[in-house]
XYZ file of C-alpha atoms in Angstrom:
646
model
C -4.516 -27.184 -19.343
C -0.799 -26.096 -19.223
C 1.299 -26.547 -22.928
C 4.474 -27.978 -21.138
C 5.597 -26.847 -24.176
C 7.353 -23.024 -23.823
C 6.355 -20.449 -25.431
C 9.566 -18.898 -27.722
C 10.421 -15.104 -27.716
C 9.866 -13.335 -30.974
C 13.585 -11.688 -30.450
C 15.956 -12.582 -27.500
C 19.037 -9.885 -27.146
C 22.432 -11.229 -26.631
C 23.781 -10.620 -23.330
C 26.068 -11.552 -20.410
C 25.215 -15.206 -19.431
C 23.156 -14.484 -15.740
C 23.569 -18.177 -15.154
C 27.406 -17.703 -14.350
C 29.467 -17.002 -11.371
C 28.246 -14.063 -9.824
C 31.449 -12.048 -9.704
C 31.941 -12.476 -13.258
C 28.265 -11.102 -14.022
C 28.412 -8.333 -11.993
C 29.402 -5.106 -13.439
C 31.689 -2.057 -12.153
C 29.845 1.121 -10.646
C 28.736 3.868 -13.186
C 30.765 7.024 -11.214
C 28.283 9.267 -11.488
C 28.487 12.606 -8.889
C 25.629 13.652 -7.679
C 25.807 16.699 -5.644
C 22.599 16.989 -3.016
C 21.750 15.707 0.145
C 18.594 14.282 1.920
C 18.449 11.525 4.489
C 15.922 8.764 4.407
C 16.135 7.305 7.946
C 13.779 4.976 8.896
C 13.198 2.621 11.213
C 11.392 0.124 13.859
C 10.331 -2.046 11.688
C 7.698 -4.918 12.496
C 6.754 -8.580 11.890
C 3.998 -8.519 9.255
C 0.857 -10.802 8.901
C 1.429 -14.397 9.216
C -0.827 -17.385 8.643
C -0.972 -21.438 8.379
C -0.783 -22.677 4.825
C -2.113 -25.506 2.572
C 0.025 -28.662 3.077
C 2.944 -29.719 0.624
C 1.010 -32.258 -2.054
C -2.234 -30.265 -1.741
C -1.517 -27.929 -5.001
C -1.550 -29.573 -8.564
C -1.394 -27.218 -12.226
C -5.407 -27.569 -12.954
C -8.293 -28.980 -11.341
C -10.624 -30.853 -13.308
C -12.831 -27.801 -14.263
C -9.687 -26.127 -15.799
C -9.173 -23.740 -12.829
C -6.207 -23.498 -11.150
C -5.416 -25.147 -7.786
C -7.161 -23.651 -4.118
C -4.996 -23.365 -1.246
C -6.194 -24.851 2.075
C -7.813 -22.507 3.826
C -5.613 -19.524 6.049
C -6.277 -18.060 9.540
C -5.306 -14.799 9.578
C -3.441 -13.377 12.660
C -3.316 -9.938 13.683
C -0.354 -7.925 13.578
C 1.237 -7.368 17.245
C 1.648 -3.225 17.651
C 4.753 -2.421 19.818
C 5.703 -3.773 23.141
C 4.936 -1.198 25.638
C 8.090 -1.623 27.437
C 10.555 -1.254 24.680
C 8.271 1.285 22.452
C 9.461 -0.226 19.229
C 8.630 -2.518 16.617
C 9.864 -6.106 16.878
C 9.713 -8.966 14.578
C 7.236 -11.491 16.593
C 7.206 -14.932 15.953
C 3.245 -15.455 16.011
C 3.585 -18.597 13.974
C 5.019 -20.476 16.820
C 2.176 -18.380 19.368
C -0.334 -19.847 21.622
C -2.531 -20.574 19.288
C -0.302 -22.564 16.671
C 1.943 -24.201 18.855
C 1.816 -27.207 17.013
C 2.946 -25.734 14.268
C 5.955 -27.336 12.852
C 9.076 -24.938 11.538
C 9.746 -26.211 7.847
C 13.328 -27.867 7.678
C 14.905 -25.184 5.415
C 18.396 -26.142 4.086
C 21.043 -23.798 3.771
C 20.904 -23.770 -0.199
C 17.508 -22.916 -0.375
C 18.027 -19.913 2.428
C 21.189 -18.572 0.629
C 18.915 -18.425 -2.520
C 16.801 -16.013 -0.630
C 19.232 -13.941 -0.501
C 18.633 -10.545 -3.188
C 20.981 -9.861 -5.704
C 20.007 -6.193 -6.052
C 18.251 -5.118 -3.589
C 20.312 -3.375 -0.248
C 20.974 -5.439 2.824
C 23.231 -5.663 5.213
C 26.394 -8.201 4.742
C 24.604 -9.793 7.765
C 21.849 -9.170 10.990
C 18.790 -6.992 10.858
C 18.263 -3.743 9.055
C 15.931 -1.518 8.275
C 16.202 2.123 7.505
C 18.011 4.964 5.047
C 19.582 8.051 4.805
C 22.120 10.461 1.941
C 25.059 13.422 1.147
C 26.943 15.252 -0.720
C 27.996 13.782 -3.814
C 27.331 9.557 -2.303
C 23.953 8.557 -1.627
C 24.157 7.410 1.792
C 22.742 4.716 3.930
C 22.603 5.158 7.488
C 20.295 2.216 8.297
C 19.069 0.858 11.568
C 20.994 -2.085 12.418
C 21.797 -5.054 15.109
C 25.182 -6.355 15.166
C 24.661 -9.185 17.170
C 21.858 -10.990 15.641
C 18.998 -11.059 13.410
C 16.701 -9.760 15.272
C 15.211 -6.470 17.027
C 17.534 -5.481 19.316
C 20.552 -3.426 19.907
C 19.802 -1.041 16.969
C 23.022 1.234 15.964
C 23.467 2.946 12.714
C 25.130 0.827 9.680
C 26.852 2.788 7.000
C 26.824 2.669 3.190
C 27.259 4.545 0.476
C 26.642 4.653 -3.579
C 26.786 6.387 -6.530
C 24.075 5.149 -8.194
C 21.404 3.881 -5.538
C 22.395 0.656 -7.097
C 26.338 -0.546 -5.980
C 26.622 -0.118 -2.223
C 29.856 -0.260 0.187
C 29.672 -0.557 3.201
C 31.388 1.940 5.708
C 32.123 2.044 9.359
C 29.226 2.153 11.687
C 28.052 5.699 11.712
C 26.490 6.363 15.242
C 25.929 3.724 18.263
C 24.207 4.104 21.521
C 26.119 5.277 23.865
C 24.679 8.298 25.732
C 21.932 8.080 28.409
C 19.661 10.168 25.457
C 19.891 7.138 23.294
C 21.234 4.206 25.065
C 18.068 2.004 24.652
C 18.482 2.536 20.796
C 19.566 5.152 18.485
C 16.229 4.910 15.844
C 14.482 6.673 13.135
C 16.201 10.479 11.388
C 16.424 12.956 8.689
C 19.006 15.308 7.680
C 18.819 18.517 6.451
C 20.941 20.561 4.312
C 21.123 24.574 5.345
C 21.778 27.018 2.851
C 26.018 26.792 3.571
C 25.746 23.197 2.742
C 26.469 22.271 6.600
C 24.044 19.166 7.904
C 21.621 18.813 10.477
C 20.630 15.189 11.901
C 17.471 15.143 14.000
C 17.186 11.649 15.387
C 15.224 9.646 17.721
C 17.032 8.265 20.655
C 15.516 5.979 23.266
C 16.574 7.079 27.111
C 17.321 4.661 29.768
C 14.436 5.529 30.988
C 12.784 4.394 27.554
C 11.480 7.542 26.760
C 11.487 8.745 23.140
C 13.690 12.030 22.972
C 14.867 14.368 19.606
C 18.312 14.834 19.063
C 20.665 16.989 16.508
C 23.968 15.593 14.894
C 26.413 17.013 12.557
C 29.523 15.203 10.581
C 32.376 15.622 12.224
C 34.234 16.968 8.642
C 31.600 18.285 6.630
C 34.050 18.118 3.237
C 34.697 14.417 3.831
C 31.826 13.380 1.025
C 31.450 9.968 3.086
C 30.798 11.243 6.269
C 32.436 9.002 8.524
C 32.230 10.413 11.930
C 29.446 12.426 13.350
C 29.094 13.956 16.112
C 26.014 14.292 18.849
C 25.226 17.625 20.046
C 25.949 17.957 23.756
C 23.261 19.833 24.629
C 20.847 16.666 23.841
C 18.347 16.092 23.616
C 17.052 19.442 21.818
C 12.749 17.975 22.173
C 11.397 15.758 24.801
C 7.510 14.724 24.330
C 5.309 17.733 25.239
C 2.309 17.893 27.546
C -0.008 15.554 26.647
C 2.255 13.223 24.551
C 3.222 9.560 26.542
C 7.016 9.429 26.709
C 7.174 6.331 23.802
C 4.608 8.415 21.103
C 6.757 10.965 20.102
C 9.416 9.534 17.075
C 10.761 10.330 13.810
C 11.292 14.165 12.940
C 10.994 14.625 9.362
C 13.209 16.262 6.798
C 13.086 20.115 7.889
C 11.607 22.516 5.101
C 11.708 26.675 4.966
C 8.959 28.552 5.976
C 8.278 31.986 3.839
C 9.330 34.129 7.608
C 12.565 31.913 7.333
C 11.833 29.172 10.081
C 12.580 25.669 9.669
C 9.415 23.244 10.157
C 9.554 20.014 11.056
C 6.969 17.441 11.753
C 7.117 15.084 14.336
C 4.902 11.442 14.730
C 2.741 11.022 17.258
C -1.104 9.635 19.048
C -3.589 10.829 21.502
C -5.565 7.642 22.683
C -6.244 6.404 18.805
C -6.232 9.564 16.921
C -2.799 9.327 14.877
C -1.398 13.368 14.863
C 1.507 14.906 13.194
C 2.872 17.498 15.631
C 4.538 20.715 14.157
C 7.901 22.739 15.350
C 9.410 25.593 14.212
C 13.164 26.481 14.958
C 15.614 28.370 13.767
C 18.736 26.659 15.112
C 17.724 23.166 15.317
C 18.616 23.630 19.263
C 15.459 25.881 19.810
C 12.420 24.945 18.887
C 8.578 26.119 19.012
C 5.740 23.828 18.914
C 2.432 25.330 17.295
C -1.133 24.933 18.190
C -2.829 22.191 16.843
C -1.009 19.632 14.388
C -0.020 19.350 10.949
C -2.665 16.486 10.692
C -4.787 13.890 12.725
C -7.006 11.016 11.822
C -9.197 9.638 14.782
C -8.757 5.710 15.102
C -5.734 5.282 12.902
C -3.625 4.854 15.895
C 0.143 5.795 16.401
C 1.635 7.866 13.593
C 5.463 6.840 12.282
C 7.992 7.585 9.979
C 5.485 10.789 8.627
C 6.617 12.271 5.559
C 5.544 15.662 3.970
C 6.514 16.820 0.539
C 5.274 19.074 -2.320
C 4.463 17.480 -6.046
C 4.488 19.569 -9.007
C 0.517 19.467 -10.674
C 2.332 20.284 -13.967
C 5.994 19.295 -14.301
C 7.562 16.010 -14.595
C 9.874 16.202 -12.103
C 10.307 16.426 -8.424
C 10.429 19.068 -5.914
C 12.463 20.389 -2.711
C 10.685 20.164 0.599
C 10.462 23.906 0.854
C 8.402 24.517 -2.557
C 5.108 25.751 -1.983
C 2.531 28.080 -4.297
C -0.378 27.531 -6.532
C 1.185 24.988 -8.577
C 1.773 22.736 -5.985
C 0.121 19.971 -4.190
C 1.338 18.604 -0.804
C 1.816 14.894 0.257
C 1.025 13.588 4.074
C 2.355 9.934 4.913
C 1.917 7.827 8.077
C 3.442 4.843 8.791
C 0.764 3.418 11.378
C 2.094 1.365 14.211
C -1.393 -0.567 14.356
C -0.947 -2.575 10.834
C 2.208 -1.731 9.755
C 1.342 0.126 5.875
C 2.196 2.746 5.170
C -0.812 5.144 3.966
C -1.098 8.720 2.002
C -3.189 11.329 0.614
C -2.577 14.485 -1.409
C -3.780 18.148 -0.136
C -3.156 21.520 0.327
C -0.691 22.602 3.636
C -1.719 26.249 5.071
C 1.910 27.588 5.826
C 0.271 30.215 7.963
C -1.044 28.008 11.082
C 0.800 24.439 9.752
C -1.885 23.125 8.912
C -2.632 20.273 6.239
C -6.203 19.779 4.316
C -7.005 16.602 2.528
C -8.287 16.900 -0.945
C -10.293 13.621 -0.714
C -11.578 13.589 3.100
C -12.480 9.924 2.302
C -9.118 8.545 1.264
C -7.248 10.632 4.267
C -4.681 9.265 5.627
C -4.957 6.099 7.308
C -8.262 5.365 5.993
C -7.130 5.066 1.843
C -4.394 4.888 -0.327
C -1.270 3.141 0.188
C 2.229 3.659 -1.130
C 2.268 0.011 -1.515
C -0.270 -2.978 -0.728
C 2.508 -5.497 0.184
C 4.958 -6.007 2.586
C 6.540 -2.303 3.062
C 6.196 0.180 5.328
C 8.300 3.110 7.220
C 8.994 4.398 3.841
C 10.442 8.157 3.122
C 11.022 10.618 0.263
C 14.004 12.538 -0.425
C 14.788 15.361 -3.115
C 17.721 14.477 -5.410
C 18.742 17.746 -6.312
C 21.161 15.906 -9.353
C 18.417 14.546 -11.332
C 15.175 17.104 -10.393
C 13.454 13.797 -8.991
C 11.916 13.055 -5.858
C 12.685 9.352 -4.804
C 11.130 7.002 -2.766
C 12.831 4.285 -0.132
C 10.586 1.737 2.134
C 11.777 -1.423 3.909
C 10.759 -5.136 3.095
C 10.428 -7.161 6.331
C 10.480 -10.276 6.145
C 7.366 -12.396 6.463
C 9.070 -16.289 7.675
C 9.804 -17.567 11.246
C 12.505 -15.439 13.158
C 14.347 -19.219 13.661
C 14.960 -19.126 9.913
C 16.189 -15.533 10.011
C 18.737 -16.531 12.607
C 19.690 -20.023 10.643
C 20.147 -17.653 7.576
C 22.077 -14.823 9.673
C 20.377 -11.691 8.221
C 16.744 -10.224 7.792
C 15.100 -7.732 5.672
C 15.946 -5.706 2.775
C 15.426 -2.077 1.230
C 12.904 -1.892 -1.779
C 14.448 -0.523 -4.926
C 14.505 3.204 -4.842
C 11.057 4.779 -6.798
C 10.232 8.105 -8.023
C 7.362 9.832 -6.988
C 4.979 12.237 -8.902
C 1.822 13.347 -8.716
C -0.845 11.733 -11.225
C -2.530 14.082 -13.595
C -4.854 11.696 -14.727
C -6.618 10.744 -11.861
C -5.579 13.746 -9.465
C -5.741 11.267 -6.339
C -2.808 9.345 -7.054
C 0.845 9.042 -6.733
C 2.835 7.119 -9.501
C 5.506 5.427 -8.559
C 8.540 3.791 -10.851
C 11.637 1.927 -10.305
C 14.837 4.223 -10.739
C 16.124 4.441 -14.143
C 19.808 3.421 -12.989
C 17.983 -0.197 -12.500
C 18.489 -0.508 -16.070
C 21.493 -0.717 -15.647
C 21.749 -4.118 -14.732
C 19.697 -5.486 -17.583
C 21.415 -8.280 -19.373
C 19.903 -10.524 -21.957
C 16.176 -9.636 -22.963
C 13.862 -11.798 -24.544
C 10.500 -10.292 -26.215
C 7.253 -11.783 -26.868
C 4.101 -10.146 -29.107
C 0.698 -10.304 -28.816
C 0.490 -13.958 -27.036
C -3.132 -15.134 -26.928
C -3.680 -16.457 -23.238
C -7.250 -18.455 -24.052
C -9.416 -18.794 -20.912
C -8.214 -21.470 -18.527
C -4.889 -22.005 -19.838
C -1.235 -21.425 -18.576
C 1.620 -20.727 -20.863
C 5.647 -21.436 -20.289
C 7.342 -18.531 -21.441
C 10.921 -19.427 -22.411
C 13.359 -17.246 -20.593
C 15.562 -19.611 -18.993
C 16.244 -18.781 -15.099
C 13.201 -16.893 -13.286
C 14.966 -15.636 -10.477
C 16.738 -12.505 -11.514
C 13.934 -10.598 -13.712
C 12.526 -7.338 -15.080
C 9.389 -7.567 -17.095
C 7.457 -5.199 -18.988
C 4.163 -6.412 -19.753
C 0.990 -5.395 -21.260
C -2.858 -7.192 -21.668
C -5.608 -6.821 -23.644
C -8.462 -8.561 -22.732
C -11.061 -9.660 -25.570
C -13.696 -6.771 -26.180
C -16.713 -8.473 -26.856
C -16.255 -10.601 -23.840
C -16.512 -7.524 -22.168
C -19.508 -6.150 -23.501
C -21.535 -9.738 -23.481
C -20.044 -10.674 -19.856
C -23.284 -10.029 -17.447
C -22.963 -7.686 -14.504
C -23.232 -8.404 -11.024
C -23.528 -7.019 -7.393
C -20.719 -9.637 -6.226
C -18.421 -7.734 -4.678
C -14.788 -8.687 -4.874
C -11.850 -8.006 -3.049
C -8.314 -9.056 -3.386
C -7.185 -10.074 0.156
C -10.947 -12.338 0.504
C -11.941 -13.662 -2.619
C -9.483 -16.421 -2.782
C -6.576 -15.390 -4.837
C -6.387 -16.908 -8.575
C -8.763 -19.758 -7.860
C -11.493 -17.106 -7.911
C -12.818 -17.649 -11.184
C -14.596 -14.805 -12.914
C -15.651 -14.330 -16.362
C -12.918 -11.554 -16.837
C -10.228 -12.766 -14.746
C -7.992 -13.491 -13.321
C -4.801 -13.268 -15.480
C -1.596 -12.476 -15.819
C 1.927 -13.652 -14.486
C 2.985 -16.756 -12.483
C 6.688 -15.506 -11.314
C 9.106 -17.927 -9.361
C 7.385 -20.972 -10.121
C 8.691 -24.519 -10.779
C 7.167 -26.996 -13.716
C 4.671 -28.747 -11.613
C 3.078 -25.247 -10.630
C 3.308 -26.512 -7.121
C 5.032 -23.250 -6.185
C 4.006 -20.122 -7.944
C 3.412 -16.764 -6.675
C 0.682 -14.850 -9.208
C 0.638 -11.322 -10.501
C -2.438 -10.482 -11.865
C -5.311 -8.467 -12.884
C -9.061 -9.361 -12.316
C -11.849 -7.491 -13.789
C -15.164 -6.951 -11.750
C -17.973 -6.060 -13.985
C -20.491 -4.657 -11.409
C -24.846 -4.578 -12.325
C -24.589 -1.393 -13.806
C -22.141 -2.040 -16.453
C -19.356 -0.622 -14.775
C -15.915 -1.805 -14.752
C -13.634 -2.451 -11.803
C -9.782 -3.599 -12.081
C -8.096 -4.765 -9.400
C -4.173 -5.792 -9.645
C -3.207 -8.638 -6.858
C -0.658 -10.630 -5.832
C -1.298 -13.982 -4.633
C 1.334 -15.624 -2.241
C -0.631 -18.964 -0.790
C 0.932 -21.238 -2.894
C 4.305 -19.427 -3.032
C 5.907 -22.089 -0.961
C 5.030 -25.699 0.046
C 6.866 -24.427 3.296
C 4.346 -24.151 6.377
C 5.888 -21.355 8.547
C 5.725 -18.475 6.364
C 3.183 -15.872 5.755
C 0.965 -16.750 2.489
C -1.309 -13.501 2.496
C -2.827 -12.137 -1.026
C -2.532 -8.795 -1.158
C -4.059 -5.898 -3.916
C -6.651 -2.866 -4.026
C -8.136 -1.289 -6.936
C -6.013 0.346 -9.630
C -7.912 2.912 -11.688
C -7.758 2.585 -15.153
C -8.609 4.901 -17.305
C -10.411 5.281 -21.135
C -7.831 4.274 -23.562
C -5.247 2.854 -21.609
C -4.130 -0.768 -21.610
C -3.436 -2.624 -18.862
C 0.201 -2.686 -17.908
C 2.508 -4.193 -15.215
C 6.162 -3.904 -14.546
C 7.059 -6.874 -12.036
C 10.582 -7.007 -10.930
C 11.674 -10.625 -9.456
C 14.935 -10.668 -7.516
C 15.372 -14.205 -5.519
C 12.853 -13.954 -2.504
C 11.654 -9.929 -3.458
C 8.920 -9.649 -6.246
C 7.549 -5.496 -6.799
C 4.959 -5.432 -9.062
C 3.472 -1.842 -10.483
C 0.182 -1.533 -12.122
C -0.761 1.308 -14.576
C 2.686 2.914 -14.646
C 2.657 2.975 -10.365
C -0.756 3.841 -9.796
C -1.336 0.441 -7.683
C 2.438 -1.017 -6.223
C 2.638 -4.366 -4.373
C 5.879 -5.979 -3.011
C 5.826 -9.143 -1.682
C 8.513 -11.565 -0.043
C 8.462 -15.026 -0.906
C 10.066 -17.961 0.429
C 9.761 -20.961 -2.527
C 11.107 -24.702 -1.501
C 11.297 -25.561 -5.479
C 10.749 -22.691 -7.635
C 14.869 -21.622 -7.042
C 18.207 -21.520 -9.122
C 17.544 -22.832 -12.155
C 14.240 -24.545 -11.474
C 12.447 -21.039 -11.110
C 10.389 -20.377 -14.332
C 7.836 -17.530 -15.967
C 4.463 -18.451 -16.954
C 1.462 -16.545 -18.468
C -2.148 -17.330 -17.183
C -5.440 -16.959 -17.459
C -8.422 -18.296 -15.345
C -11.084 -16.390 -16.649
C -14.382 -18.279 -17.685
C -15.081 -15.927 -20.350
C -12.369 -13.795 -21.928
C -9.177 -14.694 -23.485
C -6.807 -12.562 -23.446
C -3.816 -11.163 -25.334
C -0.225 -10.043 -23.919
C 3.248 -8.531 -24.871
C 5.879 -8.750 -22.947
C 9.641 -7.227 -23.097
C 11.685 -9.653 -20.415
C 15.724 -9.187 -19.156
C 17.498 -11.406 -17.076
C 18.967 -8.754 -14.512
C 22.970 -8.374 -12.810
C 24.037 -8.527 -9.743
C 24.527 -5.277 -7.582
C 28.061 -4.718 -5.854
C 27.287 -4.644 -2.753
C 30.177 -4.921 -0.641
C 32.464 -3.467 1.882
C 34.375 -0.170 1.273
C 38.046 -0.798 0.050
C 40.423 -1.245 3.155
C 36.975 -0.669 5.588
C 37.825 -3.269 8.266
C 35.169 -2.506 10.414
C 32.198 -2.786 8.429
C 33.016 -6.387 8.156
């Protein structure tokens, strides 16, 4: 049963009131210089998996065997790759396709779509977004963007810049289409920084012809820190798609890195039927360039590569790494984007400078085929080195997962995640751990801390931390020991996305968060652990996130998603989940296992958005501490006396 009753914190720290005006809780910029440069552009960005939901009255707190609610049951639909006649992602309305054209849109109202709107994650002030980019003192933004409408179409660059990855103003557009080399869209780039501190942009443009091209930009005024006029090379475009390559599989050149005979490398995304490939050119101009034989890469059946990334991470240091590092001490990352199903998927290796090669540590999780940056709703994500701070940092973009109709009632869509770091995981040598940026602290306001909470099986607890919808939480669970060691195996396999969310009751899970959910429980959206206890003894833990009952609305997507998150001897399990309006990114065993989701709650908003602790195991109670703050807004405006970024 649920104790309507919450559950007090043992100590709650003063702080600014987050249910106030937002201008009065937001706070001024920490001016802090950091001098480096990387960009971080990237872009076509897709509609994600969508399916039919449960109806409105169809979830209560607790059936009448203690276990919480089932959803009516979901049809999954298949992600829709890239129209062949534009060659780039578009958000497709599949909700309103052949097949479900009786479904009915769900009659949003403008409060509940303004509360969808983040308070610190980046967006645009209004239309479609996606990618992002960096310089010289301001981390820059240079983010694919229509400014006509919220949708696909008509993609220029947006501008904006920080000092902290956290404040944002927004600046002039940077670049537009307006040459025959990108006239059908000016898409996904990186920047690179030479050793006189000039810039290099290598961008893909889309012809009139729609065929994918490489171009090379420079600012206009390299000592103006914001960089507010570039200018396109007029010998463009500098790479056209060689032999072999179709004319819309060749996109997104990568960050360039040194070679030891002092060439720049670059990588470039690409396909041959379904084998996703990573093509490799050297140059030393950025005008001139020299593809080698064979590719960095290639996975047969993973279909078109984008937005690749390839960086080194330290095996023994704490900290991140330039693009050109290489040596013994040094592991290399490969990361596709793939076109087919829109994640975006990694493995760790070693990279043969000599022919450009890449090897896969783990042929079994190779790219494409096993780990994930993220198990959500994120993809075309890139790294960049911040020189400042000896970190490597992470950026992806968070589609959104409603009907394009309520994208264009709203006026915007889609959002960049909060930037990570990225290392390499010692522990399990396979892994990448990835953590919210420290200067998200920042906007911590009033905390609230609860020990050692006992969570007995089939029972939900309030926690009392007043509004839900601006949150960072620190948790940690320990589940009862000799319900683990008396709890009989099994052969049952279980799996996140198929084994029905939290109504799948096992005798060690699942438990752990209900975030942005209202009294009744009639909206929640669960963040949770569940622990598989296979015939031989062995222990599985899988971390999940469980969206079908996030909304009573009917036209939004209401997938679970999750994987496996190693845990190993000694460790307890942990979660960091931060909750910001219609954006929840949850990270299991300190990043091991990262999901985002994007949730679209009728009830669970403003005020009436709550936090509860769960458990619907059969077996095991379990214990948890938790350190809670209600989080600030992020300035995120445009730049003082910047007309035309409004």
């Amino acid at each position: 049963m649920v104790d309507t009753r919450p559950f007090l914190p043992v100590s709650s720290h003063a702080g600014s009131d987050p249910t106030g005006p937002s201008e009065n809780r937001r706070k001024p910029m920490k001016l802090q210089l950091s001098i480096f440069f990387v960009l971080l552009t990237v872009g076509f960005f897709a509609a994600l998996l969508t399916s039919n939901n449960g109806s409105d009255n169809g979830f209560v707190k607790e059936n009448e065997h203690g276990s919480l609610a089932s959803p009516s049951s979901e049809k999954q639909l298949r992600p829709v790759s890239r129209g062949p006649a534009v060659g780039v992602s578009e958000k497709s309305n599949r909700l309103f396709a052949k097949d479900n054209e009786n479904q009915l849109a769900y009659p949003w109202n403008n409060s509940m779509l303004s509360w969808q709107r983040t308070a610190f994650h980046f967006q645009p002030e209004k239309n479609w977004m996606n990618g992002p980019l960096f310089y010289k003192g301001w981390y820059h933004f240079f983010y694919q963007y229509n400014p006509h409408a919220a949708v696909w179409g008509d993609i220029v660059w947006g501008h904006a810049v920080s000092k902290d990855l956290i404040h944002w103003l927004h600046l002039p557009l940077a670049m537009v289409a307006d040459q025959w080399y990108d006239k059908n869209g000016v898409w996904t780039g990186s920047a690179t920084i030479l050793p006189d501190g000039k810039v290099v942009m290598l961008y893909t443009g889309s012809t009139t012809e729609n065929v994918q091209v490489q171009n090379l930009a420079y600012p206009a005024d390299h000592s103006d820190p914001l960089l507010i006029n570039w200018v396109k090379y007029s010998g463009n475009p500098v790479l056209v798609p060689p032999p072999g390559i179709l004319d819309k599989d060749f996109r997104d050149p990568t960050t360039a890195w040194l070679t030891s005979e002092g060439k720049w490398r670059i990588t470039i995304g690409s396909k041959i039927n379904k084998t996703g490939i990573a093509l490799v050119y050297d140059t030393k101009d950025f005008i001139y360039y020299e593809l080698l034989d064979g590719v960095l890469h290639a996975v047969p059946g993973t279909g078109m590569w984008e937005c690749v990334d390839f960086f080194p991470v330290s095996k023994t240091e704490e900290n991140g790494l330039d693009t050109s590092v290489n040596g013994p001490s040094v592991k290399h990352v490969v990361k596709a984007s793939l076109d087919d199903d829109r994640h975006d998927y990694y493995s760790i290796g070693t990279y043969h400078e000599k022919n450009g090669t890449w090897i896969p540590d783990e042929p079994k999780i190779d790219v494409g085929i096993g780990l994930r940056y993220d198990y959500g709703i994120y993809y075309a994500a890139k790294t960049f080195y911040d020189q400042n701070k000896n970190r490597r940092v992470l950026w992806g973009w968070i589609g959104e997962s409603d009907s394009e109709a309520a994208d264009m009632q709203k006026g915007w869509a889609s959002v960049q995640s909060i930037p990570r770091t990225i290392l390499f995981d010692k522990k399990t040598g396979t892994h990448l751990l990835q953590w919210p940026v420290e200067e998200i602290e920042s906007l911590r306001l009033k905390s609230y801390e609860f020990n050692q909470v006992k969570v007995q099986a089939g029972s939900v607890v309030p926690l009392d931390v007043g509004p839900a919808t601006q949150l960072d939480i620190i948790a940690e669970f320990e589940i009862d020991k000799e319900a683990l060691e008396k709890t009989t195996g099994s052969n049952v396999t279980f799996s996140c996305s198929s084994s029905g969310g939290t109504i799948e009751r096992g005798a060690l899970g699942p438990f752990g968060l209900l975030v942005l959910a209202d009294d009744s429980l009639s909206e929640q959206t669960p963040v949770y652990f569940y622990i598989a206890k296979g015939s031989d003894g062995k222990l599985k833990t899988f971390f999940c996130n469980d969206q079908s009952r996030s909304s009573v609305a009917s036209d939004v997507n209401k997938q679970i998603y999750g994987n496996l998150v190693p845990v190993l001897e000694g460790e307890k399990l942990s979660l960091r989940v931060l909750v910001d309006h219609s954006i929840v990114e949850s990270f299991a065993q300190g990043g091991r296992t990262v999901i985002t989701s994007r949730v679209y709650p009728t009830k669970a908003i403003y005020g009436a958005a709550k936090l509860f602790l769960f458990n619907n195991a059969t077996e095991a109670s379990v214990s948890a501490s938790l350190r809670i703050w209600q989080m600030n807004s992020a300035f995120i405006r445009p730049y003082p006396n910047n007309k035309e970024s409004q």
